[in-house]
PDB file of C-alpha atoms in Angstrom:
ATOM      1  CA  MET A   1       2.489 135.183  36.211  1.00 42.00           C
ATOM      2  CA  LYS A   2       0.406 137.955  36.647  1.00 43.00           C
ATOM      3  CA  LYS A   3       1.208 141.344  34.717  1.00 46.00           C
ATOM      4  CA  ASP A   4      -0.530 145.033  35.498  1.00 50.00           C
ATOM      5  CA  MET A   5       0.025 147.169  33.066  1.00 48.00           C
ATOM      6  CA  LYS A   6      -1.021 150.949  31.672  1.00 45.00           C
ATOM      7  CA  PRO A   7      -0.994 152.684  28.308  1.00 41.00           C
ATOM      8  CA  ALA A   8       1.904 154.694  30.390  1.00 37.00           C
ATOM      9  CA  ASP A   9       4.167 151.465  30.262  1.00 40.00           C
ATOM     10  CA  GLN A  10       6.598 152.116  27.643  1.00 35.00           C
ATOM     11  CA  SER A  11       6.450 148.592  25.835  1.00 36.00           C
ATOM     12  CA  ARG A  12       2.688 149.656  25.658  1.00 38.00           C
ATOM     13  CA  THR A  13       2.122 153.379  25.007  1.00 35.00           C
ATOM     14  CA  SER A  14       3.074 153.636  21.375  1.00 37.00           C
ATOM     15  CA  THR A  15       0.363 150.958  20.651  1.00 38.00           C
ATOM     16  CA  VAL A  16      -2.382 151.865  22.912  1.00 46.00           C
ATOM     17  CA  THR A  17      -1.778 155.593  21.321  1.00 38.00           C
ATOM     18  CA  GLN A  18      -2.583 154.263  17.704  1.00 40.00           C
ATOM     19  CA  VAL A  19      -5.677 152.383  18.267  1.00 41.00           C
ATOM     20  CA  ASN A  20      -7.100 155.074  20.889  1.00 41.00           C
ATOM     21  CA  GLY A  21      -6.531 158.127  18.474  1.00 39.00           C
ATOM     22  CA  THR A  22      -5.218 160.975  20.356  1.00 36.00           C
ATOM     23  CA  LEU A  23      -6.917 160.648  23.611  1.00 40.00           C
ATOM     24  CA  CYS A  24      -6.753 164.450  24.762  1.00 43.00           C
ATOM     25  CA  ASN A  25      -7.921 166.327  21.517  1.00 46.00           C
ATOM     26  CA  GLY A  26      -6.643 170.455  20.876  1.00 50.00           C
ATOM     27  CA  GLU A  27      -3.532 171.886  21.956  1.00 51.00           C
ATOM     28  CA  ASN A  28      -5.360 173.704  24.751  1.00 54.00           C
ATOM     29  CA  GLY A  29      -6.899 170.278  25.897  1.00 57.00           C
ATOM     30  CA  GLN A  30      -3.155 168.942  26.080  1.00 60.00           C
ATOM     31  CA  ARG A  31      -1.612 171.601  27.856  1.00 72.00           C
ATOM     32  CA  LEU A  32      -4.426 172.491  30.652  1.00 85.00           C
ATOM     33  CA  LYS A  33      -4.123 170.870  33.689  1.00 91.00           C
ATOM     34  CA  LYS A  34      -7.750 169.188  35.442  1.00 93.00           C
ATOM     35  CA  ASN A  35      -8.497 172.099  37.452  1.00 95.00           C
ATOM     36  CA  ASP A  36      -7.905 174.468  34.984  1.00 96.00           C
ATOM     37  CA  LYS A  37     -10.059 172.426  32.567  1.00 96.00           C
ATOM     38  CA  ILE A  38     -13.121 172.351  35.110  1.00 97.00           C
ATOM     39  CA  ALA A  39     -12.552 176.060  35.452  1.00 97.00           C
ATOM     40  CA  GLU A  40     -12.433 176.643  31.607  1.00 97.00           C
ATOM     41  CA  ILE A  41     -15.515 174.286  31.210  1.00 98.00           C
ATOM     42  CA  ALA A  42     -17.478 175.931  33.374  1.00 98.00           C
ATOM     43  CA  HIS A  43     -16.898 179.950  32.644  1.00 98.00           C
ATOM     44  CA  HIS A  44     -17.940 179.016  28.754  1.00 98.00           C
ATOM     45  CA  PHE A  45     -20.798 176.843  30.241  1.00 98.00           C
ATOM     46  CA  GLY A  46     -22.042 179.618  32.122  1.00 98.00           C
ATOM     47  CA  ARG A  47     -21.924 181.515  29.125  1.00 98.00           C
ATOM     48  CA  ILE A  48     -24.623 179.244  27.580  1.00 98.00           C
ATOM     49  CA  MET A  49     -26.899 179.082  30.523  1.00 98.00           C
ATOM     50  CA  GLU A  50     -26.636 182.654  30.175  1.00 98.00           C
ATOM     51  CA  VAL A  51     -27.543 183.193  26.632  1.00 98.00           C
ATOM     52  CA  LEU A  52     -30.341 180.601  26.963  1.00 98.00           C
ATOM     53  CA  GLY A  53     -32.013 183.259  29.258  1.00 98.00           C
ATOM     54  CA  LEU A  54     -31.155 181.135  32.731  1.00 98.00           C
ATOM     55  CA  ASP A  55     -30.782 182.979  35.707  1.00 98.00           C
ATOM     56  CA  LEU A  56     -27.378 182.146  37.516  1.00 97.00           C
ATOM     57  CA  ASN A  57     -28.120 183.737  40.634  1.00 97.00           C
ATOM     58  CA  ASP A  58     -31.118 181.229  41.152  1.00 98.00           C
ATOM     59  CA  PRO A  59     -29.470 178.780  43.861  1.00 97.00           C
ATOM     60  CA  SER A  60     -30.191 175.847  42.229  1.00 98.00           C
ATOM     61  CA  LEU A  61     -28.229 177.027  39.071  1.00 98.00           C
ATOM     62  CA  ARG A  62     -25.505 178.926  40.820  1.00 97.00           C
ATOM     63  CA  ASP A  63     -23.311 175.712  40.759  1.00 98.00           C
ATOM     64  CA  THR A  64     -24.931 174.408  37.718  1.00 98.00           C
ATOM     65  CA  PRO A  65     -21.465 175.077  35.530  1.00 98.00           C
ATOM     66  CA  THR A  66     -18.988 173.754  37.976  1.00 98.00           C
ATOM     67  CA  ARG A  67     -21.192 170.559  38.408  1.00 98.00           C
ATOM     68  CA  VAL A  68     -21.302 170.131  34.718  1.00 98.00           C
ATOM     69  CA  ALA A  69     -17.567 170.792  34.257  1.00 98.00           C
ATOM     70  CA  LYS A  70     -16.430 168.280  36.938  1.00 98.00           C
ATOM     71  CA  MET A  71     -18.949 165.413  35.439  1.00 97.00           C
ATOM     72  CA  TYR A  72     -17.246 166.013  31.806  1.00 97.00           C
ATOM     73  CA  ILE A  73     -14.001 165.970  33.248  1.00 97.00           C
ATOM     74  CA  ASN A  74     -14.052 163.353  35.925  1.00 96.00           C
ATOM     75  CA  GLU A  75     -16.718 161.245  34.623  1.00 96.00           C
ATOM     76  CA  VAL A  76     -18.335 161.431  31.738  1.00 96.00           C
ATOM     77  CA  PHE A  77     -15.093 162.146  29.392  1.00 97.00           C
ATOM     78  CA  ALA A  78     -12.939 161.000  31.599  1.00 96.00           C
ATOM     79  CA  GLY A  79     -11.628 158.387  28.602  1.00 96.00           C
ATOM     80  CA  LEU A  80     -10.045 161.506  26.917  1.00 95.00           C
ATOM     81  CA  ASP A  81      -7.257 161.512  29.876  1.00 94.00           C
ATOM     82  CA  GLY A  82      -4.649 158.334  28.491  1.00 92.00           C
ATOM     83  CA  THR A  83      -3.134 158.746  31.907  1.00 91.00           C
ATOM     84  CA  GLN A  84      -6.494 157.455  33.036  1.00 91.00           C
ATOM     85  CA  PHE A  85      -6.645 153.862  31.238  1.00 94.00           C
ATOM     86  CA  PRO A  86      -7.160 151.156  33.417  1.00 93.00           C
ATOM     87  CA  GLU A  87      -4.500 148.763  35.225  1.00 91.00           C
ATOM     88  CA  VAL A  88      -5.139 145.331  32.991  1.00 90.00           C
ATOM     89  CA  SER A  89      -4.034 142.122  34.532  1.00 87.00           C
ATOM     90  CA  PHE A  90      -3.124 139.626  32.287  1.00 91.00           C
ATOM     91  CA  PHE A  91      -2.143 135.902  32.836  1.00 93.00           C
ATOM     92  CA  ASP A  92       0.615 134.028  30.667  1.00 94.00           C
ATOM     93  CA  ASN A  93      -1.413 130.889  28.847  1.00 93.00           C
ATOM     94  CA  ASP A  94       0.339 128.084  30.395  1.00 93.00           C
ATOM     95  CA  TYR A  95      -2.413 125.898  29.835  1.00 90.00           C
ATOM     96  CA  LYS A  96      -2.797 126.850  25.706  1.00 92.00           C
ATOM     97  CA  PHE A  97      -6.266 127.223  25.767  1.00 95.00           C
ATOM     98  CA  ASP A  98      -7.275 128.311  22.570  1.00 94.00           C
ATOM     99  CA  GLU A  99     -10.873 128.360  22.160  1.00 96.00           C
ATOM    100  CA  MET A 100     -13.134 131.219  22.429  1.00 97.00           C
ATOM    101  CA  VAL A 101     -13.826 133.493  25.244  1.00 96.00           C
ATOM    102  CA  VAL A 102     -16.806 135.424  25.446  1.00 97.00           C
ATOM    103  CA  VAL A 103     -18.092 138.272  28.112  1.00 97.00           C
ATOM    104  CA  ASN A 104     -21.444 139.123  27.204  1.00 97.00           C
ATOM    105  CA  ASP A 105     -23.853 141.760  28.651  1.00 97.00           C
ATOM    106  CA  ILE A 106     -21.608 144.459  29.193  1.00 98.00           C
ATOM    107  CA  SER A 107     -22.538 147.841  30.484  1.00 97.00           C
ATOM    108  CA  LEU A 108     -22.014 150.725  27.787  1.00 97.00           C
ATOM    109  CA  TYR A 109     -22.663 154.082  28.737  1.00 97.00           C
ATOM    110  CA  SER A 110     -21.213 157.183  26.191  1.00 97.00           C
ATOM    111  CA  TYR A 111     -21.873 160.582  24.694  1.00 96.00           C
ATOM    112  CA  CYS A 112     -22.811 161.150  20.694  1.00 95.00           C
ATOM    113  CA  GLU A 113     -20.017 163.397  19.691  1.00 95.00           C
ATOM    114  CA  HIS A 114     -22.747 164.931  17.000  1.00 95.00           C
ATOM    115  CA  HIS A 115     -25.187 166.175  19.640  1.00 94.00           C
ATOM    116  CA  PHE A 116     -23.593 165.482  22.919  1.00 95.00           C
ATOM    117  CA  VAL A 117     -26.393 163.421  24.169  1.00 94.00           C
ATOM    118  CA  PRO A 118     -25.973 159.786  25.784  1.00 95.00           C
ATOM    119  CA  PHE A 119     -26.421 156.531  24.043  1.00 96.00           C
ATOM    120  CA  PHE A 120     -26.489 153.562  25.742  1.00 97.00           C
ATOM    121  CA  GLY A 121     -26.571 149.504  25.784  1.00 97.00           C
ATOM    122  CA  LYS A 122     -24.634 146.573  25.935  1.00 98.00           C
ATOM    123  CA  VAL A 123     -21.523 145.222  24.423  1.00 98.00           C
ATOM    124  CA  ASN A 124     -20.717 141.528  23.746  1.00 98.00           C
ATOM    125  CA  VAL A 125     -17.037 140.897  23.688  1.00 98.00           C
ATOM    126  CA  GLY A 126     -15.477 137.286  21.868  1.00 97.00           C
ATOM    127  CA  TYR A 127     -11.528 136.697  21.280  1.00 97.00           C
ATOM    128  CA  PHE A 128      -9.327 133.633  20.464  1.00 97.00           C
ATOM    129  CA  PRO A 129      -6.390 133.513  23.441  1.00 96.00           C
ATOM    130  CA  ASN A 130      -3.031 133.896  21.800  1.00 95.00           C
ATOM    131  CA  LYS A 131       0.181 134.124  24.496  1.00 93.00           C
ATOM    132  CA  LYS A 132      -1.831 135.804  27.432  1.00 91.00           C
ATOM    133  CA  VAL A 133      -5.458 135.976  28.660  1.00 92.00           C
ATOM    134  CA  ILE A 134      -6.552 138.831  30.228  1.00 93.00           C
ATOM    135  CA  GLY A 135      -8.223 139.098  33.872  1.00 89.00           C
ATOM    136  CA  LEU A 136     -12.564 139.155  32.793  1.00 84.00           C
ATOM    137  CA  SER A 137     -13.348 142.402  34.382  1.00 92.00           C
ATOM    138  CA  LYS A 138     -10.411 144.109  32.886  1.00 95.00           C
ATOM    139  CA  ILE A 139     -12.638 143.531  29.299  1.00 96.00           C
ATOM    140  CA  ASN A 140     -15.385 145.489  31.333  1.00 97.00           C
ATOM    141  CA  ARG A 141     -13.114 148.368  32.397  1.00 96.00           C
ATOM    142  CA  ILE A 142     -11.389 148.837  29.105  1.00 97.00           C
ATOM    143  CA  VAL A 143     -14.877 148.710  27.393  1.00 97.00           C
ATOM    144  CA  ASP A 144     -15.948 151.650  30.033  1.00 97.00           C
ATOM    145  CA  PHE A 145     -12.743 153.705  29.721  1.00 98.00           C
ATOM    146  CA  ILE A 146     -13.049 153.899  25.731  1.00 97.00           C
ATOM    147  CA  SER A 147     -16.715 154.364  25.901  1.00 98.00           C
ATOM    148  CA  ARG A 148     -16.008 157.559  28.034  1.00 97.00           C
ATOM    149  CA  LYS A 149     -15.943 160.052  25.946  1.00 97.00           C
ATOM    150  CA  PRO A 150     -17.586 161.379  22.601  1.00 97.00           C
ATOM    151  CA  GLN A 151     -18.116 159.346  19.794  1.00 95.00           C
ATOM    152  CA  VAL A 152     -20.192 157.317  17.493  1.00 96.00           C
ATOM    153  CA  GLN A 153     -21.081 153.739  18.238  1.00 97.00           C
ATOM    154  CA  GLU A 154     -19.302 152.289  15.034  1.00 97.00           C
ATOM    155  CA  LYS A 155     -16.395 154.264  15.752  1.00 97.00           C
ATOM    156  CA  LEU A 156     -16.573 153.269  19.452  1.00 98.00           C
ATOM    157  CA  THR A 157     -17.245 149.024  18.407  1.00 98.00           C
ATOM    158  CA  ARG A 158     -14.107 149.387  16.496  1.00 98.00           C
ATOM    159  CA  GLU A 159     -12.074 150.979  18.981  1.00 98.00           C
ATOM    160  CA  ILE A 160     -12.816 148.440  21.328  1.00 98.00           C
ATOM    161  CA  ALA A 161     -11.637 145.427  18.996  1.00 98.00           C
ATOM    162  CA  GLU A 162      -8.691 147.237  17.866  1.00 98.00           C
ATOM    163  CA  THR A 163      -7.491 148.150  21.383  1.00 97.00           C
ATOM    164  CA  LEU A 164      -7.894 143.892  22.492  1.00 97.00           C
ATOM    165  CA  SER A 165      -6.585 142.798  19.577  1.00 97.00           C
ATOM    166  CA  ALA A 166      -3.186 145.644  20.208  1.00 96.00           C
ATOM    167  CA  MET A 167      -3.088 144.312  24.001  1.00 95.00           C
ATOM    168  CA  LEU A 168      -3.881 140.709  24.030  1.00 95.00           C
ATOM    169  CA  GLY A 169      -1.639 139.949  20.790  1.00 95.00           C
ATOM    170  CA  THR A 170      -4.193 138.241  18.855  1.00 96.00           C
ATOM    171  CA  ASP A 171      -5.635 138.887  15.602  1.00 97.00           C
ATOM    172  CA  HIS A 172      -9.012 137.118  16.856  1.00 98.00           C
ATOM    173  CA  VAL A 173     -11.383 139.372  18.159  1.00 98.00           C
ATOM    174  CA  ALA A 174     -15.118 140.082  17.911  1.00 98.00           C
ATOM    175  CA  VAL A 175     -17.545 143.511  19.326  1.00 98.00           C
ATOM    176  CA  TYR A 176     -21.031 143.508  18.999  1.00 98.00           C
ATOM    177  CA  VAL A 177     -22.767 146.689  20.454  1.00 98.00           C
ATOM    178  CA  GLU A 178     -26.797 147.249  20.918  1.00 98.00           C
ATOM    179  CA  ALA A 179     -27.436 150.637  21.985  1.00 97.00           C
ATOM    180  CA  ASN A 180     -29.905 153.245  22.467  1.00 95.00           C
ATOM    181  CA  HIS A 181     -29.173 157.077  21.289  1.00 94.00           C
ATOM    182  CA  LEU A 182     -31.060 159.850  22.971  1.00 92.00           C
ATOM    183  CA  CYS A 183     -30.111 161.826  20.098  1.00 89.00           C
ATOM    184  CA  VAL A 184     -32.998 159.609  18.328  1.00 80.00           C
ATOM    185  CA  ALA A 185     -35.491 159.383  21.313  1.00 81.00           C
ATOM    186  CA  SER A 186     -35.297 163.190  22.312  1.00 89.00           C
ATOM    187  CA  ARG A 187     -34.549 165.121  19.668  1.00 86.00           C
ATOM    188  CA  GLY A 188     -35.491 164.834  15.623  1.00 83.00           C
ATOM    189  CA  ILE A 189     -37.619 161.888  15.109  1.00 88.00           C
ATOM    190  CA  LYS A 190     -38.117 161.559  18.680  1.00 86.00           C
ATOM    191  CA  ASP A 191     -38.374 157.542  17.728  1.00 85.00           C
ATOM    192  CA  HIS A 192     -38.501 156.062  21.157  1.00 84.00           C
ATOM    193  CA  ASN A 193     -37.942 152.189  19.942  1.00 86.00           C
ATOM    194  CA  SER A 194     -35.196 151.760  17.424  1.00 89.00           C
ATOM    195  CA  HIS A 195     -31.979 150.234  18.331  1.00 93.00           C
ATOM    196  CA  THR A 196     -28.562 150.509  16.390  1.00 96.00           C
ATOM    197  CA  LYS A 197     -26.391 147.277  16.069  1.00 97.00           C
ATOM    198  CA  THR A 198     -22.851 147.613  14.989  1.00 98.00           C
ATOM    199  CA  GLY A 199     -20.204 144.907  15.214  1.00 98.00           C
ATOM    200  CA  SER A 200     -16.730 144.511  14.374  1.00 98.00           C
ATOM    201  CA  PHE A 201     -14.825 140.859  13.590  1.00 98.00           C
ATOM    202  CA  LEU A 202     -11.596 140.667  13.318  1.00 98.00           C
ATOM    203  CA  GLY A 203      -9.592 137.495  12.401  1.00 98.00           C
ATOM    204  CA  LYS A 204     -11.142 134.258  12.620  1.00 97.00           C
ATOM    205  CA  PHE A 205     -14.223 136.099  13.242  1.00 98.00           C
ATOM    206  CA  LYS A 206     -14.611 137.066  10.065  1.00 98.00           C
ATOM    207  CA  ASN A 207     -15.339 133.123   9.223  1.00 98.00           C
ATOM    208  CA  GLU A 208     -19.238 132.754   9.231  1.00 98.00           C
ATOM    209  CA  PHE A 209     -19.542 129.510  11.055  1.00 98.00           C
ATOM    210  CA  ILE A 210     -17.016 131.133  13.814  1.00 98.00           C
ATOM    211  CA  LYS A 211     -19.008 134.470  13.605  1.00 98.00           C
ATOM    212  CA  LYS A 212     -22.435 132.683  14.132  1.00 98.00           C
ATOM    213  CA  GLU A 213     -21.234 130.976  17.175  1.00 98.00           C
ATOM    214  CA  PHE A 214     -20.033 133.963  19.067  1.00 98.00           C
ATOM    215  CA  MET A 215     -23.441 135.847  18.283  1.00 98.00           C
ATOM    216  CA  THR A 216     -25.383 132.561  19.604  1.00 98.00           C
ATOM    217  CA  THR A 217     -24.245 133.489  22.802  1.00 97.00           C
ATOM    218  CA  PHE A 218     -26.169 136.866  23.114  1.00 95.00           C
ATOM    219  CA  GLN A 219     -28.959 136.506  20.597  1.00 86.00           C
TER     220      GLN A 219
END
């Protein structure tokens, strides 16, 4: 039986909120409507541009504050709005499949919460099904949604693992992330070659043999 679910569904709201944290932080962020948020961000970003000495009367720059505000709300930070969590399809595990399921090379694009610049790379996910399995493309959508907010890679990795564990009803989930960080490449040390690798291993994946089996699928 196919089941569609959003975190707004009564059976899942508390679980997803718990594992994802506050999806729209701050009193101001929770009470403002989308258009109000865009107007507020555009105003303040315009002030930043003016402080930097940019001329907002320049035709090329005039609409930049609004463009940036819309990008923040509708695209790169859309993961802060829990109501936009993707619809997720589940299937009853009637065939009692109990082997590892792996999805490799999921595209990742997120923003560092320390400097608000991008980091990007690949995510690899594995899990052992329990009573249900998930539509494979939905794992990609969950990763994409969780990545669309300011954060650090370590927190992102753990959040993906715990979210999938809660939604799938299984204790056995692995997530491995490899990413490039522009806060390292474009500022500070300006190292263009380094990669950051993080893993979160739950349940059976803490076993070194099973962990190695998962890791060999993408290394």
